[in-house]
Coordinates of C-alpha atoms and ligand atoms in Angstrom, one line a residue:
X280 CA 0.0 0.0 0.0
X281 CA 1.2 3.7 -0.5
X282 CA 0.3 5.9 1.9
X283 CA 1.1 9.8 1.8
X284 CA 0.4 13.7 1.1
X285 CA -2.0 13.7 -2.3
X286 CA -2.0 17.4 -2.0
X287 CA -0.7 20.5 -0.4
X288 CA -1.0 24.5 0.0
X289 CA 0.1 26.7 2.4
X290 CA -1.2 30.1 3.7
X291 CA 1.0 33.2 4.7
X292 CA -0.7 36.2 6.0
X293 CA -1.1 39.4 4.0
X294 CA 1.5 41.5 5.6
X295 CA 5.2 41.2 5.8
X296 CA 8.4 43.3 8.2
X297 CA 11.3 43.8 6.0
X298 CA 14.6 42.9 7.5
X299 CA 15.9 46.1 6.0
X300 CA 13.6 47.9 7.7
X301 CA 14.3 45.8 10.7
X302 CA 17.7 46.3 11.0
X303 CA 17.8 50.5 10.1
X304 CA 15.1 50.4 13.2
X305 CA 17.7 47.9 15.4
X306 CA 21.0 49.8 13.9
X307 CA 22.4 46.3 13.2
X308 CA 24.4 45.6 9.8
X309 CA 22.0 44.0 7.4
X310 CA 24.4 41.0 6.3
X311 CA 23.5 39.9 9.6
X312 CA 20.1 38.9 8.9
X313 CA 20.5 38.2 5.0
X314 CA 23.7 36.4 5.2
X315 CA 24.1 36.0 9.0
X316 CA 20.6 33.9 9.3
X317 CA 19.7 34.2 5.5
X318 CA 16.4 35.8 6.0
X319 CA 14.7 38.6 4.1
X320 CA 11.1 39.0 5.4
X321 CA 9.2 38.1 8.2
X322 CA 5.3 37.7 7.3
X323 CA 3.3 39.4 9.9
X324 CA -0.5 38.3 11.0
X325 CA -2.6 41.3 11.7
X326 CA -4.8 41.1 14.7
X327 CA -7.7 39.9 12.6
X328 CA -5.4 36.8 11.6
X329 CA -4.8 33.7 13.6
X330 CA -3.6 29.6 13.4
X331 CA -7.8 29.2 12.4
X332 CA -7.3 31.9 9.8
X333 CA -4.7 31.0 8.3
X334 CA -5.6 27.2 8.7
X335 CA -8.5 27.6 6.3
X336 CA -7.0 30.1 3.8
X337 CA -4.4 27.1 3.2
X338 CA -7.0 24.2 3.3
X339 CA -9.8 25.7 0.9
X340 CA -7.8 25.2 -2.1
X341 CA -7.9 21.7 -0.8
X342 CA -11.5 21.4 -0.6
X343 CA -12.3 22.6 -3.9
X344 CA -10.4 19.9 -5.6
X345 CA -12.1 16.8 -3.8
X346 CA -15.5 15.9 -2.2
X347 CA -15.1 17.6 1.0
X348 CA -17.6 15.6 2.9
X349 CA -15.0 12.5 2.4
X350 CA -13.0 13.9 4.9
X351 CA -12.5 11.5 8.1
X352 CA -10.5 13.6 10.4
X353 CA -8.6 17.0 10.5
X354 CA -5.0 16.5 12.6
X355 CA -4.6 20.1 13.6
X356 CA -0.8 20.4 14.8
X357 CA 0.4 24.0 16.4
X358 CA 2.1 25.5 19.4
X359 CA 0.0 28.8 18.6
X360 CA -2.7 27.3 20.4
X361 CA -6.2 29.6 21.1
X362 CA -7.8 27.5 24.0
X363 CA -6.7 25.0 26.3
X364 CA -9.6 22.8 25.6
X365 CA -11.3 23.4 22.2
X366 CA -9.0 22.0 19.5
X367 CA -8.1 24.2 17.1
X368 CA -9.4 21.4 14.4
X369 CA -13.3 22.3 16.0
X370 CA -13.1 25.7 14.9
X371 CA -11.4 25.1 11.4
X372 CA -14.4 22.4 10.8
X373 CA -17.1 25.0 11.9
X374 CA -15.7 27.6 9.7
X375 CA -15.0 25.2 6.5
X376 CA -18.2 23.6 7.0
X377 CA -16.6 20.1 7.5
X378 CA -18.6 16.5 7.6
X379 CA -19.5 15.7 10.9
X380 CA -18.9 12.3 10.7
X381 CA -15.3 13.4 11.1
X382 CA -12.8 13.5 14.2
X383 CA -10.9 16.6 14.7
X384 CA -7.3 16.6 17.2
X385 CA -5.0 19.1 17.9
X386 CA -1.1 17.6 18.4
X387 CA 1.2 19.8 20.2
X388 CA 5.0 19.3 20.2
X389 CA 6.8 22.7 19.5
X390 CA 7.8 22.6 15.4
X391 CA 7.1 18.9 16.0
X392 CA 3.8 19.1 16.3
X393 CA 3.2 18.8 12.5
X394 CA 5.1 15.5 11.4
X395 CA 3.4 13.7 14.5
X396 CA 0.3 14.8 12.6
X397 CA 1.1 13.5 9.3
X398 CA 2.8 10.5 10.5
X399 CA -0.2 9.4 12.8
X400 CA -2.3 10.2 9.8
X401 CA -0.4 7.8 7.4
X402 CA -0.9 4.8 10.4
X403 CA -4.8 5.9 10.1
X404 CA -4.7 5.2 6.4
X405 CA -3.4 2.1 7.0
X406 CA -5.6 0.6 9.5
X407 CA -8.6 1.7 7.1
X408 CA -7.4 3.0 3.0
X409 CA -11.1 4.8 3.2
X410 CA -9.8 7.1 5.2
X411 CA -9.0 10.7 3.8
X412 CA -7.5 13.0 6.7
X413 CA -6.9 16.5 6.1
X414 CA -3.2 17.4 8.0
X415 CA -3.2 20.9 9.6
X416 CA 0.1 22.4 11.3
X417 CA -0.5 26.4 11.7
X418 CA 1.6 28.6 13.8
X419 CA 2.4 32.1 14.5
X420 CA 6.2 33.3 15.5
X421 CA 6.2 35.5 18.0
X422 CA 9.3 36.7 20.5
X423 CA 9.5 39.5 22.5
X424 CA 10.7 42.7 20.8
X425 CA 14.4 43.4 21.4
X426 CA 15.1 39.3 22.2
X427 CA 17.4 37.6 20.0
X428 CA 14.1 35.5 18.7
X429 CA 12.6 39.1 17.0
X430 CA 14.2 38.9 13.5
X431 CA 13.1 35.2 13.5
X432 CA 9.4 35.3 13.6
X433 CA 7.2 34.6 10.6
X434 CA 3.7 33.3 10.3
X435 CA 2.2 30.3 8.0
X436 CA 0.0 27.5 7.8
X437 CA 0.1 24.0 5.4
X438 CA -2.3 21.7 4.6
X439 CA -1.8 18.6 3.5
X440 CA -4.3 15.9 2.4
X441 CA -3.1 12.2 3.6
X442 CA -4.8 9.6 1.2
X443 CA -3.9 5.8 -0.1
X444 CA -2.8 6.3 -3.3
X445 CA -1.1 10.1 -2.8
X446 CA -0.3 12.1 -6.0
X447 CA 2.7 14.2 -4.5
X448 CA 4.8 12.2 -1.9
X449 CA 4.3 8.3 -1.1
X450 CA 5.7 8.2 2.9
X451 CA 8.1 5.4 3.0
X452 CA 8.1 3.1 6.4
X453 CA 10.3 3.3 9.4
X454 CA 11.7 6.8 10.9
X455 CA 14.3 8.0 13.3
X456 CA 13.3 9.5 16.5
X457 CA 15.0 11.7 19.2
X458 CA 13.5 12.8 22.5
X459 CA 15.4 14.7 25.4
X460 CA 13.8 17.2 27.8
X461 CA 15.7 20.2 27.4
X462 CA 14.8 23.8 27.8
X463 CA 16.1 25.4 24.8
X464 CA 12.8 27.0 24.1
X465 CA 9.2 27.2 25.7
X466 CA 6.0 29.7 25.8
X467 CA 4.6 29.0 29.5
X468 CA 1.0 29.1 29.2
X469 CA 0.7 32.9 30.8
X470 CA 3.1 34.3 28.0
X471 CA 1.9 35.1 24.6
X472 CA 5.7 35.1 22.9
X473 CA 8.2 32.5 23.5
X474 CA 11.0 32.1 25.4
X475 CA 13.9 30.9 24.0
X476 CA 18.4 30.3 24.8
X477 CA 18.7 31.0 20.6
X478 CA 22.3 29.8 20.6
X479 CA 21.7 26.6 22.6
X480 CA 18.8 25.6 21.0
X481 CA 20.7 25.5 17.6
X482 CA 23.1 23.5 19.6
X483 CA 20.4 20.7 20.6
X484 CA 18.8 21.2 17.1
X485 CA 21.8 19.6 15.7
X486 CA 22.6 17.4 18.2
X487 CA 19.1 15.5 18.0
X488 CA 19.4 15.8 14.5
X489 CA 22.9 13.8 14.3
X490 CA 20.5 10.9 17.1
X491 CA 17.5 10.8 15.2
X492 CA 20.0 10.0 11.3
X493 CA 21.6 7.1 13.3
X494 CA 18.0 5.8 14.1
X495 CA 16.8 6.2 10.7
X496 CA 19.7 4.7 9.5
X497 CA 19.0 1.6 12.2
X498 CA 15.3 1.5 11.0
X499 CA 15.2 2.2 7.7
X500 CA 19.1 0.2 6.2
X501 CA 19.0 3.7 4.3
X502 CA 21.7 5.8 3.7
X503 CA 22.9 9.5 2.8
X504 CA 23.9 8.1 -0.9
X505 CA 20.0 6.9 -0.8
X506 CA 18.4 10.4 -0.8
X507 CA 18.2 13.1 -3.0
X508 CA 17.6 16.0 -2.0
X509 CA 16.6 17.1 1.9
X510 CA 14.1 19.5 4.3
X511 CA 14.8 20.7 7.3
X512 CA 12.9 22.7 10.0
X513 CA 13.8 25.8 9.2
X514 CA 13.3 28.5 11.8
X515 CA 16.2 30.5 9.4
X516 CA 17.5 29.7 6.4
X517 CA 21.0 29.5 7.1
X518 CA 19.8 26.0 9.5
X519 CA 19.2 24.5 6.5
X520 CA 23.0 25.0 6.0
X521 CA 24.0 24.0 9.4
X522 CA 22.0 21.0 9.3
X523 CA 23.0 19.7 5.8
X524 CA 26.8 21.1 6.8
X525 CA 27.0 18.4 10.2
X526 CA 25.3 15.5 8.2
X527 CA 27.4 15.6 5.7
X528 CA 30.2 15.3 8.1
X529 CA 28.9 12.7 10.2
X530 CA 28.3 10.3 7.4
X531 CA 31.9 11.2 5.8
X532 CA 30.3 12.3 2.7
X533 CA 32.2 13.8 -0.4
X534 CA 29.5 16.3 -2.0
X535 CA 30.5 19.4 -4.0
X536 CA 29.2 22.9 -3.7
X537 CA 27.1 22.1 -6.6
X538 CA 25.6 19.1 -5.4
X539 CA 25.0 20.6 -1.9
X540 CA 22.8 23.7 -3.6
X541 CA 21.2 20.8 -5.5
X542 CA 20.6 18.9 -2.2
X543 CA 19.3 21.7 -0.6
X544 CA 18.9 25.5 -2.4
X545 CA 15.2 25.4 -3.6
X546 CA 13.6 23.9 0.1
X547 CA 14.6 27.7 1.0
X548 CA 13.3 30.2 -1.3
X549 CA 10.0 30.7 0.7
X550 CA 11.0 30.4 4.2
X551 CA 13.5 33.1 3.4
X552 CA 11.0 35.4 3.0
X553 CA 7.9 33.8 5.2
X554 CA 10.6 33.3 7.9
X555 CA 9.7 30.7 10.8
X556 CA 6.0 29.1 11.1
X557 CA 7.3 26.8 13.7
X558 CA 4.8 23.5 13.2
X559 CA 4.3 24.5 9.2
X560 CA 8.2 25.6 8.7
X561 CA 9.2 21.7 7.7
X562 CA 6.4 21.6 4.7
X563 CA 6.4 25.4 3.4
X564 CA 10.2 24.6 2.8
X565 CA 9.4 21.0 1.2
X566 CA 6.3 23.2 -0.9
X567 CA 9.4 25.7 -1.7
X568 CA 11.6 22.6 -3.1
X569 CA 8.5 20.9 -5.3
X570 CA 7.8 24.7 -6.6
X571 CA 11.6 26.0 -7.0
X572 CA 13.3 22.9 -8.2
X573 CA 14.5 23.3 -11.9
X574 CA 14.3 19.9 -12.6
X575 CA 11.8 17.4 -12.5
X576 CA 11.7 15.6 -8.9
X577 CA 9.8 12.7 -10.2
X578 CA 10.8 9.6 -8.3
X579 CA 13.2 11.3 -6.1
X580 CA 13.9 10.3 -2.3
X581 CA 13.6 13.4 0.1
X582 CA 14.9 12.9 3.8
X583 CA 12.9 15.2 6.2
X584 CA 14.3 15.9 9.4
X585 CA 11.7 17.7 11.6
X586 CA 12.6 19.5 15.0
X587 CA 10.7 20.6 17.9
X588 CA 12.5 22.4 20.6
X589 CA 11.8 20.9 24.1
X590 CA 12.8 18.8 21.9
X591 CA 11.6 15.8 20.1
X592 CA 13.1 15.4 16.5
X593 CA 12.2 12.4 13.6
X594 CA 14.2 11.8 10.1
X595 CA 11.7 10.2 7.5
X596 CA 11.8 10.1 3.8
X597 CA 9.6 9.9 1.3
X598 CA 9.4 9.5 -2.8
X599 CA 7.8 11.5 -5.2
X600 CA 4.8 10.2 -7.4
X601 CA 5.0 10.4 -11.3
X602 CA 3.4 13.3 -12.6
X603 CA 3.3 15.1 -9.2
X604 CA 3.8 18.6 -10.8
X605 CA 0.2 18.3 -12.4
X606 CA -0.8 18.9 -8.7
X607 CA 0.8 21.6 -7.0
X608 CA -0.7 24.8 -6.4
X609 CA 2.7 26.9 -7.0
X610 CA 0.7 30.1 -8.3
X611 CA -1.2 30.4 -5.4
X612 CA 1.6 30.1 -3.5
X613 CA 3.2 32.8 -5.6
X614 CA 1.1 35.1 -5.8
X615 CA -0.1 35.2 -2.0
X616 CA 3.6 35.8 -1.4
X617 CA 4.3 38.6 -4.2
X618 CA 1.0 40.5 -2.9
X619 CA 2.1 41.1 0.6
X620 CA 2.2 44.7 2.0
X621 CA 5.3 46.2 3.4
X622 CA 4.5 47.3 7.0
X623 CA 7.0 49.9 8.6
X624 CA 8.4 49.1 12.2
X625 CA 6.1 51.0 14.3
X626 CA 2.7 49.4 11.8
X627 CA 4.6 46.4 13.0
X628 CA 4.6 46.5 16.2
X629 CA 0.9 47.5 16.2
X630 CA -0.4 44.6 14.4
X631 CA 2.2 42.4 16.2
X632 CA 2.9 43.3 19.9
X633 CA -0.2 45.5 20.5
X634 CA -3.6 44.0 20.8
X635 CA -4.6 41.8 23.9
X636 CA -7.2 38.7 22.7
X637 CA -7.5 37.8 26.1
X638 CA -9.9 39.6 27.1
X639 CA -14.0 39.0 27.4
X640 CA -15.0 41.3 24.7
X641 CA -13.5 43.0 21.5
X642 CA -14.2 44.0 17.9
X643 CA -11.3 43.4 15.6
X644 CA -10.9 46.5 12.4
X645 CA -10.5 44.9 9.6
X646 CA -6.9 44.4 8.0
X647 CA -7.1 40.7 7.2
X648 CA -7.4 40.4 3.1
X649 CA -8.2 36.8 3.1
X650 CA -11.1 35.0 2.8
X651 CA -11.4 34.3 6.3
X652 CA -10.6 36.5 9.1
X653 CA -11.3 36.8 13.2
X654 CA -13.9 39.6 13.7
X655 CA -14.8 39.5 17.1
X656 CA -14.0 37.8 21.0
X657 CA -17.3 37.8 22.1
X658 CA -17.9 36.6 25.8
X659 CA -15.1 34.8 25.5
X660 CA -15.8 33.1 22.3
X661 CA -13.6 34.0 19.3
X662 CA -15.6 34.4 16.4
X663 CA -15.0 34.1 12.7
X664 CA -16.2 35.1 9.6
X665 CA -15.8 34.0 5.9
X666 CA -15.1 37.1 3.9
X667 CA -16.6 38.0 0.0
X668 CA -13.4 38.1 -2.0
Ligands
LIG221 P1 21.9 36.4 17.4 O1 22.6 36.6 18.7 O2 20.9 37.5 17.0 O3 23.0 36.4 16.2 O4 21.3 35.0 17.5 P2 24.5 36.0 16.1 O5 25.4 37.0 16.7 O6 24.7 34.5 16.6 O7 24.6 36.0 14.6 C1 24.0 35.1 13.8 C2 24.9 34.7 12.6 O8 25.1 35.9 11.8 C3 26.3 34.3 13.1 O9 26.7 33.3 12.2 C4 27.1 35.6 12.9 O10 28.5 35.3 12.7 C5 26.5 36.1 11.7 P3 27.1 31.8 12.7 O11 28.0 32.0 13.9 O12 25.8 31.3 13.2 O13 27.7 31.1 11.6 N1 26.7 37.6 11.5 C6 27.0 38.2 10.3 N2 27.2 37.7 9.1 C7 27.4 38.6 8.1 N3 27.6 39.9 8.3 C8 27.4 40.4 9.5 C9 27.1 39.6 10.6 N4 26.9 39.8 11.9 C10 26.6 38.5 12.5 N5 27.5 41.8 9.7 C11 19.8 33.3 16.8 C12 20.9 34.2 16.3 C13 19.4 32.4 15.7 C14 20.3 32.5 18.0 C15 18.6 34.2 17.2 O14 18.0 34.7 16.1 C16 17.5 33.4 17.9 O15 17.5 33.3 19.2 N6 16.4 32.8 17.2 C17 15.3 32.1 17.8 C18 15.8 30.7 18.1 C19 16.0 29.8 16.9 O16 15.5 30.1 15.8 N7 16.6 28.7 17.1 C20 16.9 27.7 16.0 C21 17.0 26.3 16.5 S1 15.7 25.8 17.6 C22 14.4 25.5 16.5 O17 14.5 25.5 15.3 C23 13.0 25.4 17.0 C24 12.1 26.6 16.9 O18 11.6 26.7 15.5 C25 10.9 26.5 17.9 C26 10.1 25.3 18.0 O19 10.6 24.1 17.9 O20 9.0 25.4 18.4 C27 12.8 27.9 17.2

């Protein structure tokens, strides 16, 4: 049986922080944050935008392609979480008017969150091929202004349809898995922005990573000389260097420049611009490498290492199906990129680091562009509406 992701999209929101801007405001040399970290832009949710938001905006192209009422469960992975009890999934399936024969979950492991969804959703495939289980993983970045975090925040969300028979990807068996409790970075339920020891947690990102290959490599009697081309979380660009750097030189590996741009380059185009979406970082950059690639990627292997800090970290591969390009939705993902507006610093801050949702009552002003967007908290209750476009 082949199991995997038969389509995907992602969502960004309609607003983006320069790092140019970023670092006139901060009086920090730019190379720092284009070569230093390799990022450009940050996209920036305004108040009216949230995980739910942006969940649907990135599943609706989904929809229109399939019989929506097929769908048997929506895995809703983020650490962006809106209520300690509702699942995020609930109010996605309200608001996309979603079978009820259906389960919704929300997963929760830091940038982890979102392979634990799509992994649990290929064993629900295989227990029953009927099965077609719409994969959610939706964050917002946030860090305290002035912390080290700020030029690494970013907002996205993917969506991914898990299916027998999958037109893009075919997940292959057997993974490698890492889990250490570490503090390298945390939101306590009482913060809104995360808290995070930046240089250590690149530290332990690496470290698991180097745990979780030998694991694969246990499972799976695969090698580095096996894969292709790889994704890694990418919370900045330059990780993806880092990560691909310390593999290469764990396995002994003799790749040239060329090779590792081949391996590598076109998994970063968006990210560099979206910057970090935490639980959706992993796929944008695997939605970047199907979009960007200049060749055809037909029956390739990818290796995807996924990282959440805390931390728990898995390596999986995966193979792309014949004809996959046929599927992608690489001008939506284009052009919801290309028609972001510039904020300045201080528009930034207001949309960012401003407005308090927690709180009984308020009426969001409308900034959101999408098709869905958060209009009020009333009694409590966040409210949504679907928007004429
Ligand atoms: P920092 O202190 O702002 O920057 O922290 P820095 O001084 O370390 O500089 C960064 C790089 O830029 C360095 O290169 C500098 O040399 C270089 P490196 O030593 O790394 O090779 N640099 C320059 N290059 C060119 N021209 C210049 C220049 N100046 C400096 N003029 C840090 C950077 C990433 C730590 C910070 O942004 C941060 O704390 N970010 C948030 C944490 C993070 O993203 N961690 C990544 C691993 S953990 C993870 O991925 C999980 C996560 O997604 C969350 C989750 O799982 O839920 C975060």
């Amino acid at each position: 049986m082949t199991i995997g992701i038969d389509l995907i999209h992602f969502s960004t929101s309609d607003y983006f922080l320069g790092l140019d801007t970023f670092a006139k405001e901060k009086s920090v040399d730019l190379d720092k944050y284009t070569i230093g970290i390799g990022q450009e832009k940050m996209s920036i949710a305004p108040p009216d935008e949230d995980i739910i938001t942006l969940a649907a905006k990135a599943a609706a192209p989904i929809l229109e392609q399939i019989e929506k009422n097929d769908i048997t469960a929506v895995l809703f992975a983020t650490e962006s979480g809106i209520d300690q009890s509702k699942s995020a999934g609930a109010f996605l399936h309200g608001l996309l008017q979603l079978p009820n024969r259906c389960r919704v979950m929300e997963f929760k492991h830091a940038c982890y969150a979102g392979t634990a969804a799509l992994q649990m959703a290929t064993k629900m495939v295989a227990a029953n091929p009927k099965e077609k289980i719409l994969v959610i993983a939706a964050d917002i970045a946030k860090y305290d202004v002035d912390s080290s975090g700020e030029a690494t925040q970013g907002c996205g969300a993917v969506a991914m349809l898990v299916t027998d028979n999958p037109r893009i990807l075919k997940i292959e068996p057997g993974s490698g898995y890492y889990t250490e409790d570490v503090n390298d970075f945390w939101r306590p339920n009482h913060r809104e922005t995360a808290l995070v020891d930046g240089k250590y947690s690149t530290k332990v990102y690496l470290n698991s990573m180097k745990h979780a290959w030998d694991n694969f490599v246990e499972e799976t009697g695969r090698g580095f000389d096996d894969i292709d081309a790889f994704c890694y979380h990418i919370p900045f660009s330059r990780m993806t260097e880092k990560a691909h750097k310390t593999l290469i030189k764990k396995v002994g590996a003799k790749i040239d420049d060329e090779t590792f741009k081949r391996q590598t380059d076109a998994g970063q185009v968006y990210n560099r611009i979206v910057g970090n979406s935490y639980s959706a970082s992993l796929y944008i950059g695997f939605c970047s490498f199907l979009d960007n690639a200049e060749e055809s990627l037909e029956g390739k292997r990818f290796g995807f290492f996924s990282y959440g800090s805390g931390c728990v970290a898995e390596f999986f591969s995966g193979a792309i199906q014949s004809n996959y390009r046929q599927y992608l939705m690489t001008d939506s993902h284009k052009k919801q990129i290309n028609s972001r507006q510039a904020l300045s610093y201080q528009q930034y801050l207001a949309f960012y680091h401003s407005v308090n949702l927690s709180v009984e009552n308020i009426k969001l002003p409308l900034t959101n562009k999408g098709s869905y967007r958060l209009k009020a908290v009333e009694n409590h209750i966040r409210i949504y509406e679907r928007q004429q476009s």
